[in-house]
């Protein structure tokens, strides 16, 4: 296989980005852009393209030149599309969330394994230089133990017809968390509160609390109604603390050598006396400016060529679904803490 | 009474600010600074003062030149000190929280009413130009209905021996909320989650969710462990949205004419079609730069002279205590939602 | 003429942006991308295009399907290319600076008029929503008289082989100034200082002072060596003052109702007493997010179709050249003030 | 001498700060606050002080308990006051500028030497932690060669009756420059441009260019008319570059390991090929938060006790005066470059 034949399915909000990045990835060979609305597909491709538009998924899946598909359609269509693609022997890259339920997602993961095809989630943020660096800082021990995670993702967002703010935005935070947490640390329980103050018929803002197996708490705030865009994640560690401010390109990531230390001295001494404060330097690491979706496409191609699981495989999608479902259950029950029954697999 | 004789009790972290502002308030006449540690009181007063230091509260309360006391001692000492002061016929300004329990606070409020003395809480933020403006924007209807409140108050904070982060920091947010919410809107239920990741023996970070009688949610994040200082409150309204960034003096308050509108048209039409987005201008109102504590002192003096309740009276302190107690109860019960049994009085 | 046949010449730093925006402009029909290096042209066009690459300008200019060319080659090649294109009857859009000398530029302007062809400068910033708004604020009198202009454009910049920092960066500031200054106000004299602290063989940082016919001063700071990117223009007016911070998307433009007023009372009164300070609100106008180059392409097409001068015509390019030449002359003469001999035409 | 008796002369804008910091300095013993307007002096001292107000400089200078005076009166009064104080055997701390002319300043420096008294300039910024750190970074070689200095100090400023913006604001920048430049590097020539767009009768904004003996340029922009406060100094070095943003307490100082390198290879090679760009990390050093004026007072006391020249002695004030005078001369001559005739002494 010299290059991998690809079809993009879905020419809506995100599809054009997949098309553009697929076209820029040497290992991929874009064959089709498929959308129910052919004019929309044509508009995305433009007047100067050799890529073919189509409205027929069947045509795409039947084309032997197509080795893989990238799916950017509404979540409710994912199950049927992914299933059909896998059954047609295609590798699949799919937008988050994988499916609207954990049960459906699990079936797709099983099917991909059975068919020996790659099933990859487009957890785009995991392919940004900043998230890669955060993962390294945690994995290398430079951060120390993760003491807390606080993630805010608020903006004036599109109120969507079929997903609430939790399913729309929280997959970003949950997939990042899944990606950066150290080996052996995972969420054990979830609570969530939400609100629909404009009468949109679904939550427009929500707060999630996750209890991690290490004893730490991770918290996520997602909100479609904020006129100001805030995308800040603070990860407190016992040695360093990270502040990731994604709307500040001049200082996207800052590593603080500041914090509170607590010596574990004799129990009869007064605790207060043992606390000390570090107020060291802040380092803003040099990070490459690279479009994350380029990395997604490269990883998709590489995992197909190397016949291995991609970095953000179907199981990472499942873990996100488990958290979203538990959050929904908590909201239904006045914010009750929902146990996940052990680490999610 | 030409000027009001005042004694400040407590020369620790906050006492010096009370001393300085009392000295700058013409209606007040500072007589004493009282602290168990006379050297500390002397150090606060400095070498050039005519104000007397003392270690004896009794001496202060017995002094007929003292009309009022301002108490800035640890919370656990408030009940005895306030009670003694009121019984000695003094007016009282006291730091937040009023007392460590609602029950004790309620006794003091009753005692103050019985003795016909002013009992005022030093809810300092309510006397800042920015909070006054926010209150006006809401009261005048310029904001429209309050749709959500999100308040973040995180910093590298002093781990304190006898209070947790909730009792240390959340009184600020809760007293501000109490101050700015429109007539008739009040919290009905509370849930809270907290964590002590450094083993300090008490919560060092906490999240509070408050369900308001209007159906909206208010959320508070307080954290002692963040190396970066964030103090941002977003108040979303149906007509305008406010962003108050207290660490940005160049733009402390911004009023956004941006948001999501939802027309309430015929039920059979698709909701999505009815949503529209406003993307109007942002206005940064000119606000005076004025030390809030100066306003606290003026209001204390004015309420004494005019024989009226101060803006932040004992009852406002009680309402904050009710919320703190409910939050603590929620934390004890895995984040369970705690009903307040109707508006707090 | 249904659509305008276009060729882009130059596939270097800026050419790809011209290609992309030309392809997105319905009134234009991109026929060729021409570059001496065919591989570079092919790489810019990508693997999926119907646009033809070529290395031959002659072929492009001989093609009757080509009505217009957009030139993005080094400045030293502009004269020959523009001349050839105009002589071939093509309309021309050219990157700034128009030519390396005023004399050459004037010949091209004359030639374009003789041939009745559009000669347009790609003064990109003039097509941004923010500069359009600034122009309106000044033209409408909302700003009052322009009292000063201060423009900073510093960054870690590419040291270029054939232009210095002045010719590289200052055309932006000078073309914006030319665009926004009110009718009847224009530069009368120029002084400039520059420095080459790294031994690059040409100025890497420079300061320009322009004396305007209104008596006000405009000042420009351009610098290739700053590790931090600053692009801030302050335009002080007698009624309002504008701050344009181009690296702050959340607040690109702010209009301050703040300033100093001076009543022109009787001459024998003390001047100091007559000064007053306004400290009114700041308004951040809502501006559309629109790629400026899209506007450039639309204006190029419209001026061709409507047989009229474009907003940034050859003469605007000439006025910029006159200022750049005077600045260079000042630098050669220890910063001497160089008179322009009346308004530049 | 156990403690140093001090009198502050001048209770206007800056005097209260001298009073407050003198009172907090253990080595000093504040005896008097002297002002022509006794009510103003009393208001500054407040109702609770043991410090005596007076309107008589003679009384102060005749008092043997007074060892030193700190002068914060208008610049035009400095010569007479400093002369009288030195003649009375007092040590002197004086606000900038030392005097309105270099000639007067030189007389005072000579007199102080003759009388063996300390003559210190209140170049406050030199006592801030950030300027100390900048000086260290340059002196230690960590910055490499200083390639350029760009300093912006603009704000809505008080239009003053007897000084222009240059004499009001530029002394800050010039004294800092004097303080941080490495041994052996000093200004050799000055050019300046200014403007009075509001008809205030004196320059309200000005630009200064300084040619340094190292070949580098330093540039200063001072402006009373800007509605937004900018205080940013960039110091470009061959190894590191510093950005000092004084209105950003969260990141006052940033040290960039970014820049342009130029290998000095064989002359016949193309220069462009030899340029490389470093894009390393940014470090934000931890700096203590300390009031600069406290450091001024300590240094004044220490230099008196240790019978040595203070860090910012009379000669540093003279060097600032020489630059201000040359700048004024340049403004009078259309911005002509004014040679200083060798390093200023």
Short mmCIF file of C-alpha atoms in Angstrom, two decimals, chain B residues 75 78-79 94-109 119 121 123 163 166-167 170-172 174-175 178 190 208 313-329 340 344-345:
data_model
loop_
_atom_site.label_atom_id
_atom_site.label_comp_id
_atom_site.label_asym_id
_atom_site.label_seq_id
_atom_site.Cartn_x
_atom_site.Cartn_y
_atom_site.Cartn_z
CA UNK B 75 -13.50 33.34 63.76
CA UNK B 78 -16.03 36.15 67.47
CA UNK B 79 -18.96 34.90 69.52
CA UNK B 94 -16.91 42.16 62.70
CA UNK B 95 -14.88 40.26 60.13
CA UNK B 96 -16.45 37.45 58.16
CA UNK B 97 -17.50 34.82 58.97
CA UNK B 98 -19.71 36.17 61.75
CA UNK B 99 -19.30 33.00 63.82
CA UNK B 100 -18.36 29.38 63.19
CA UNK B 101 -22.03 28.29 63.38
CA UNK B 102 -25.38 29.66 62.30
CA UNK B 103 -26.82 29.11 65.78
CA UNK B 104 -24.22 31.32 67.44
CA UNK B 105 -24.61 33.97 64.75
CA UNK B 106 -28.37 34.05 65.24
CA UNK B 107 -27.88 34.67 68.98
CA UNK B 108 -25.66 37.65 68.26
CA UNK B 109 -28.11 39.11 65.78
CA UNK B 119 -23.97 44.77 64.21
CA UNK B 121 -20.30 42.50 58.82
CA UNK B 123 -18.21 42.19 53.70
CA UNK B 163 -10.72 27.36 58.91
CA UNK B 166 -14.64 27.31 52.12
CA UNK B 167 -14.94 29.30 55.32
CA UNK B 170 -16.33 31.54 49.94
CA UNK B 171 -17.80 34.18 52.30
CA UNK B 172 -16.55 36.75 49.80
CA UNK B 174 -21.53 34.38 48.97
CA UNK B 175 -21.78 37.85 50.49
CA UNK B 178 -26.33 38.05 48.60
CA UNK B 190 -26.54 23.84 47.95
CA UNK B 208 -20.09 25.04 45.44
CA UNK B 313 -25.96 43.87 58.60
CA UNK B 314 -25.91 40.86 60.88
CA UNK B 315 -28.60 39.15 58.84
CA UNK B 316 -26.45 39.24 55.73
CA UNK B 317 -23.82 37.50 57.84
CA UNK B 318 -26.38 34.90 58.90
CA UNK B 319 -27.40 34.17 55.32
CA UNK B 320 -23.76 33.50 54.48
CA UNK B 321 -23.48 31.17 57.49
CA UNK B 322 -26.53 29.20 56.40
CA UNK B 323 -24.93 28.58 53.01
CA UNK B 324 -21.57 27.64 54.50
CA UNK B 325 -23.20 25.19 56.89
CA UNK B 326 -25.21 23.60 54.11
CA UNK B 327 -22.08 23.33 51.98
CA UNK B 328 -20.27 21.59 54.81
CA UNK B 329 -23.18 19.20 55.24
CA UNK B 340 -32.32 25.13 52.65
CA UNK B 344 -32.87 32.04 54.31
CA UNK B 345 -33.85 34.80 56.69
#
